[in-house]
Tab-separated table of C-alpha atoms in Angstrom:
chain	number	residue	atom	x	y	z
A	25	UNK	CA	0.000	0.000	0.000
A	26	UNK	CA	1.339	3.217	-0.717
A	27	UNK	CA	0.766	6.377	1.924
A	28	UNK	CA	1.639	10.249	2.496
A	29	UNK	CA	2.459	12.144	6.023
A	30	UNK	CA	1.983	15.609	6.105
A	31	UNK	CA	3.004	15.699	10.095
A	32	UNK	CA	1.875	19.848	10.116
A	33	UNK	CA	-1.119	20.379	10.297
A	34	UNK	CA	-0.800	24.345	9.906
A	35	UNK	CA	2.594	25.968	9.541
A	36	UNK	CA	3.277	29.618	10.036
A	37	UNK	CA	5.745	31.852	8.978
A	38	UNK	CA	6.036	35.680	8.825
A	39	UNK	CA	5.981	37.213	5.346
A	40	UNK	CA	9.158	37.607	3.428
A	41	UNK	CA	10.970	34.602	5.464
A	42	UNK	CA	11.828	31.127	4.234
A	43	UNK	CA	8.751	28.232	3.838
A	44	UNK	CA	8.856	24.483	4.425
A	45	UNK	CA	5.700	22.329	4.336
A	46	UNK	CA	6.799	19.160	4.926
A	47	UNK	CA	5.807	15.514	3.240
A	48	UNK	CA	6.856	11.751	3.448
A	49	UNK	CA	5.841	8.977	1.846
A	50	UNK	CA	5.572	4.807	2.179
A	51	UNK	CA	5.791	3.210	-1.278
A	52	UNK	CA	7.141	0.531	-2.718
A	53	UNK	CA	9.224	1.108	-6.243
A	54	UNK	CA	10.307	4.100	-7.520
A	55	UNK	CA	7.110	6.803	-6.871
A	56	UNK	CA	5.835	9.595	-8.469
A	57	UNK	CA	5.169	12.561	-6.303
A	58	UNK	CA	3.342	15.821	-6.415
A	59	UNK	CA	2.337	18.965	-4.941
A	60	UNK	CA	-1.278	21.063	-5.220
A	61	UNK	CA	-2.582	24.128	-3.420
A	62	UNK	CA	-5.754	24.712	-2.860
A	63	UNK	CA	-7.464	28.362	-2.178
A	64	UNK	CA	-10.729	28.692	-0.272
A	65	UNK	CA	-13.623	27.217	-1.728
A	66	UNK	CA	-11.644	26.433	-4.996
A	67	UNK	CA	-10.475	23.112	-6.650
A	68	UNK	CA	-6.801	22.077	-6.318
A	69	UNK	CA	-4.021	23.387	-8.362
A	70	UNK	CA	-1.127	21.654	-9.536
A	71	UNK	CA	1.989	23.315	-8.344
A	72	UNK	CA	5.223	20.709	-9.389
A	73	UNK	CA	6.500	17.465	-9.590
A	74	UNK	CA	9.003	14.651	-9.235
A	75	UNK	CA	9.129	11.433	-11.615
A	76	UNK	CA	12.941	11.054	-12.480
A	77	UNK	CA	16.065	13.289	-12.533
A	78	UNK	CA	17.101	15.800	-10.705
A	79	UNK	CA	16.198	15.768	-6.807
A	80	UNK	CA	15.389	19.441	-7.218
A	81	UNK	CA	12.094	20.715	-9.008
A	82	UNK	CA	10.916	23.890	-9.529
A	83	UNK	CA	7.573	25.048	-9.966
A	84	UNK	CA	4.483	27.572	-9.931
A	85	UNK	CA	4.870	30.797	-8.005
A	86	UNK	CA	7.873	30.520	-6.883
A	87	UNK	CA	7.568	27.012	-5.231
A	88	UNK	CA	10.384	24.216	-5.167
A	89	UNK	CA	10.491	20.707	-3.393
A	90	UNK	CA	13.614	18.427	-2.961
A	91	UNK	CA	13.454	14.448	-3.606
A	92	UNK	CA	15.407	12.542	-1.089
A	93	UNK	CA	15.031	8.717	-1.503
A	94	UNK	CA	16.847	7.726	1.449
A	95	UNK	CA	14.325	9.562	3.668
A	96	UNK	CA	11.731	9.457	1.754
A	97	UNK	CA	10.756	12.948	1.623
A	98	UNK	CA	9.336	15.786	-0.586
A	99	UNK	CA	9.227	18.775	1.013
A	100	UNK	CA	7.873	21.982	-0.402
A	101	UNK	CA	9.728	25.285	-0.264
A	102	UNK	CA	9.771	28.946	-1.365
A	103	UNK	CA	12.601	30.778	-0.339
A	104	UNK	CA	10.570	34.161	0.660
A	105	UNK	CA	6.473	33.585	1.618
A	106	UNK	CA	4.047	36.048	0.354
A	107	UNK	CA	0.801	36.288	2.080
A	108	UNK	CA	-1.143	35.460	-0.949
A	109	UNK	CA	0.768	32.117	-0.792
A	110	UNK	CA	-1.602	31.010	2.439
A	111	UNK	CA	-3.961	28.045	1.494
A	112	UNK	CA	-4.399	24.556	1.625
A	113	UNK	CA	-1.377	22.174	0.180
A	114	UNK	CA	-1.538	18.685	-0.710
A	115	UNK	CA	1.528	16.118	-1.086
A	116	UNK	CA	0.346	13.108	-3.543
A	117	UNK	CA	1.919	9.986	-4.549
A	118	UNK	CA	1.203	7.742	-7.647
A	119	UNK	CA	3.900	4.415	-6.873
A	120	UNK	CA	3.716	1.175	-8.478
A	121	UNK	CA	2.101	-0.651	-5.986
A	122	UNK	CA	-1.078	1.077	-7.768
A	123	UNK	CA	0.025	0.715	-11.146
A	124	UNK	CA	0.237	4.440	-11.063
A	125	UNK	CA	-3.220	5.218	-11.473
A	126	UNK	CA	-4.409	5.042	-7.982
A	127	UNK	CA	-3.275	9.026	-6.104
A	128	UNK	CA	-3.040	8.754	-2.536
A	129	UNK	CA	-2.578	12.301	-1.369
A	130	UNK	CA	-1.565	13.068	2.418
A	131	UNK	CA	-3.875	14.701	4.737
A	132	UNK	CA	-3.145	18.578	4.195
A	133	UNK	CA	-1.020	21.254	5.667
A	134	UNK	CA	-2.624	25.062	6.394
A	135	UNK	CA	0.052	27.575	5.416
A	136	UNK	CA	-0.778	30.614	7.129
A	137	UNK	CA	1.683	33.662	5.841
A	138	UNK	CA	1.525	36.214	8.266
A	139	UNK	CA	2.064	39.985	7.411
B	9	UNK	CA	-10.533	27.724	-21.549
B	10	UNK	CA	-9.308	24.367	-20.356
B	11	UNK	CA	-11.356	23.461	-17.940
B	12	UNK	CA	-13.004	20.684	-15.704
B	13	UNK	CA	-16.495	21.311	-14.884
B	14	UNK	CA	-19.099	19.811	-12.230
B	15	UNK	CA	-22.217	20.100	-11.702
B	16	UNK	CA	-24.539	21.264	-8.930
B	17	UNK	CA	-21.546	22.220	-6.780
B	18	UNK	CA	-23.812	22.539	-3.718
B	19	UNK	CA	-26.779	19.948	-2.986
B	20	UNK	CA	-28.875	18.732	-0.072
B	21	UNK	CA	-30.609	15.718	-0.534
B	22	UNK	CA	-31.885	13.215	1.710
B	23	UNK	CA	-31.348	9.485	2.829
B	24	UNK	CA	-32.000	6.980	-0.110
B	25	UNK	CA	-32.994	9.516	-2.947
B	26	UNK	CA	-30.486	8.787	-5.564
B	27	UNK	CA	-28.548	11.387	-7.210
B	28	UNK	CA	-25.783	11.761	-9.715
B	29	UNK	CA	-22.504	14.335	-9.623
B	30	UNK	CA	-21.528	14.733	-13.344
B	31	UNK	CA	-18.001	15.684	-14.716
B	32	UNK	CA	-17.216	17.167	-17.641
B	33	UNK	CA	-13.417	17.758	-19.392
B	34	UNK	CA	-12.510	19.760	-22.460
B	35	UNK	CA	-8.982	18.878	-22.903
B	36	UNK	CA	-9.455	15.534	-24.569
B	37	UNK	CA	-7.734	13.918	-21.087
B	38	UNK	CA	-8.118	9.789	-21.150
B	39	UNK	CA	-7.845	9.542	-17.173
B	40	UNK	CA	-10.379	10.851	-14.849
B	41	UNK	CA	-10.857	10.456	-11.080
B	42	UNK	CA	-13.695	11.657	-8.566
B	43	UNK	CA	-12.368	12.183	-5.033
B	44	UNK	CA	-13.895	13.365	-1.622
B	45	UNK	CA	-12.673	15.433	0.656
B	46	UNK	CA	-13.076	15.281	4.524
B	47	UNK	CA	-11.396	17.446	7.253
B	48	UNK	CA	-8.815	15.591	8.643
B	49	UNK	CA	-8.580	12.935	5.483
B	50	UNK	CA	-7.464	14.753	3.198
B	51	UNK	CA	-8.993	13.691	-0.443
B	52	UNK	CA	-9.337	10.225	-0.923
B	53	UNK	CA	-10.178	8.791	-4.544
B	54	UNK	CA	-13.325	7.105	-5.288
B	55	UNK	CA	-12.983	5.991	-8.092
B	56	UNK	CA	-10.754	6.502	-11.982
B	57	UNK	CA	-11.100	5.490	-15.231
B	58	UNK	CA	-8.428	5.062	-18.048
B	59	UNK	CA	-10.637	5.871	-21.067
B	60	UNK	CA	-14.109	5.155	-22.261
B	61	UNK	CA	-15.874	1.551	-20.845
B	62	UNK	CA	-12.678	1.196	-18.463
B	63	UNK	CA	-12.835	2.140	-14.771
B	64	UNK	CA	-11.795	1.205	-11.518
B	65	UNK	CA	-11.742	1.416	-7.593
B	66	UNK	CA	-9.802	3.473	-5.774
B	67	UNK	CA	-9.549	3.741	-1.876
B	68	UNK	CA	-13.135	4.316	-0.773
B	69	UNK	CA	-15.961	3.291	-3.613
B	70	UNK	CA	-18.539	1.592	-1.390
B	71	UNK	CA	-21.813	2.939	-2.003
B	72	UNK	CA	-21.004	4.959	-5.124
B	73	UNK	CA	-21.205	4.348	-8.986
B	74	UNK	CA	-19.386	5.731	-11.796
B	75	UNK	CA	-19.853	5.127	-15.716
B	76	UNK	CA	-17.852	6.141	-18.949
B	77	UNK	CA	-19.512	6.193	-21.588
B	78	UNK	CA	-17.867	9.373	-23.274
B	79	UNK	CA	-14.337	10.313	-23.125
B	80	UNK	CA	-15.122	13.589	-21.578
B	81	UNK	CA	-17.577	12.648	-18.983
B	82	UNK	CA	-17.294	10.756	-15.773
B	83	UNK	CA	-20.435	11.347	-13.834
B	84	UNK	CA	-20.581	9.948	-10.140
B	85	UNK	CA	-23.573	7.895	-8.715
B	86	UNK	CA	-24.991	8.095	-5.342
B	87	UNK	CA	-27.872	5.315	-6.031
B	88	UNK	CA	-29.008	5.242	-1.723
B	89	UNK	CA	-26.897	7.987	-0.051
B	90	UNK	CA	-26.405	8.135	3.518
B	91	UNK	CA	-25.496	10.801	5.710
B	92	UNK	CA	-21.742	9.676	5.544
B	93	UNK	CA	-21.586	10.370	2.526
B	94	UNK	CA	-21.495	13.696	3.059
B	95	UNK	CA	-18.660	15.685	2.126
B	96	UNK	CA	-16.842	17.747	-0.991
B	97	UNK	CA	-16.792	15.719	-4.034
B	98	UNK	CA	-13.941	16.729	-6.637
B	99	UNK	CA	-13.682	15.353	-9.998
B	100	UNK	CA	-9.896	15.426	-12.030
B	101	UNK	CA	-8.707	14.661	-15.447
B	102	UNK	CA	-5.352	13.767	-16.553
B	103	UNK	CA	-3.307	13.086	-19.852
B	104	UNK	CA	-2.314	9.206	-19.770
B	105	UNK	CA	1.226	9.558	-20.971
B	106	UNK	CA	1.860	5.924	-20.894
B	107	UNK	CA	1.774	3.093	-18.717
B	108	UNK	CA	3.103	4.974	-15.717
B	109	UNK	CA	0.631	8.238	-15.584
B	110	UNK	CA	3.086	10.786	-14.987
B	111	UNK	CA	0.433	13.274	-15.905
B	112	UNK	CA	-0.435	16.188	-13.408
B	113	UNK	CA	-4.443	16.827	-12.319
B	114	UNK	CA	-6.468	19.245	-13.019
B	115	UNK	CA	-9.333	19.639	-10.786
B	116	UNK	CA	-13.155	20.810	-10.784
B	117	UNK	CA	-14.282	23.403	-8.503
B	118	UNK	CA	-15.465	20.866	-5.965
B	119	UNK	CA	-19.125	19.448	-5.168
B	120	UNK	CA	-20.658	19.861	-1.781
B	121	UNK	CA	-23.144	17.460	-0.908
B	122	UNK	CA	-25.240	17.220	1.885
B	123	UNK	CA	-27.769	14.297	2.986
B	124	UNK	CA	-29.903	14.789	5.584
């Protein structure tokens, strides 16, 4: 079975400083994983990435997340949060163990940008 | 516009009377997916379908249908709801770009249903 941890449930930082929202994952195989954001009342929006390559990907508005097998993480960064960036973000997982169709996506962390 | 579009996005039905969420895609996308959303869950996918006639279950499908008959729609199926089924519905389409899906989502607006 494959699975995501976000372990924040809200994470708050002061406008202008340094993000992390942080995500792990339980697959077996090589997984696919991805980020969304979601604003209030609104559908989820795909924000980046990682299948293969480089353990760095960059994304939408700013947004970056690094790959690291051995602890089987993704976090999500941005190196200076706006308050517009506050919402709703989603770490997801396709892995083989679902023939890459099924998404498990991890609970949700509230990023809260204060001014 | 690309777009994914569902329909009502707010309903309140009640116990047993069936109803049916439909999904709609313009970007010729073979996979689609309907998900629900609950605090402290996260989303959690019903059910998603490949392309036309081929579907199949994802995490939580008890108690809901899905068909595809046409590429771009992928309506959901409450035949009996109950009360837990109430929560925010989202429908997504991807492209299939092979046998792994490496394709992003795009989402609908969301569905809130409520049965009483």
């Amino acid at each position: 079975a494959q699975s995501v941890a976000q372990p924040e449930d809200q994470v708050n930082v002061a406008e202008g400083n340094p993000l992390t929202v942080k995500c792990t994952y339980s697959v077996s195989g090589n997984p696919y994983l991805f980020w969304y954001v979601q604003y209030p009342n609104r559908g989820l929006q795909f924000l980046l990435k990682y299948i293969t390559g480089d353990n760095l990907v960059k994304g939408s508005y700013g947004f970056e997340a690094e790959f690291n097998k051995s602890q089987t993480s993704f976090h999500l960064k941005k190196p200076s949060a706006l308050v517009s960036d506050s919402a709703l973000y989603f770490c997801a997982v396709r892995a083989p163990s679902g023939g890459y169709q099924k998404v498990t996506f991890g609970i949700g962390t509230k990023l809260q940008v204060i001014p | 516009e690309a777009q994914v579009t569902q329909n009502p996005r707010y309903l309140i039905t009640v116990t047993g009377k069936k109803l049916t969420v439909t999904c709609s895609q313009n970007m010729n996308h073979e996979y689609m997916s309907w998900y629900r959303q609950d605090p402290g869950l996260g989303l959690r996918q019903i059910y998603y379908s490949m392309n036309v006639e081929v579907t199949d279950k994802g995490d939580v499908p008890e108690g809901y249908k899905v068909s595809r008959k046409e590429k771009r729609n992928f309506p959901l199926i409450l035949e009996s709801p109950s009360p837990n089924q109430t929560s925010l519905y989202f429908c997504a389409s991807s492209l299939l770009t092979g046998p792994t899906n490496t394709g992003e989502l795009f989402f609908g607006e969301g569905s809130r249903l409520t049965v009483l």
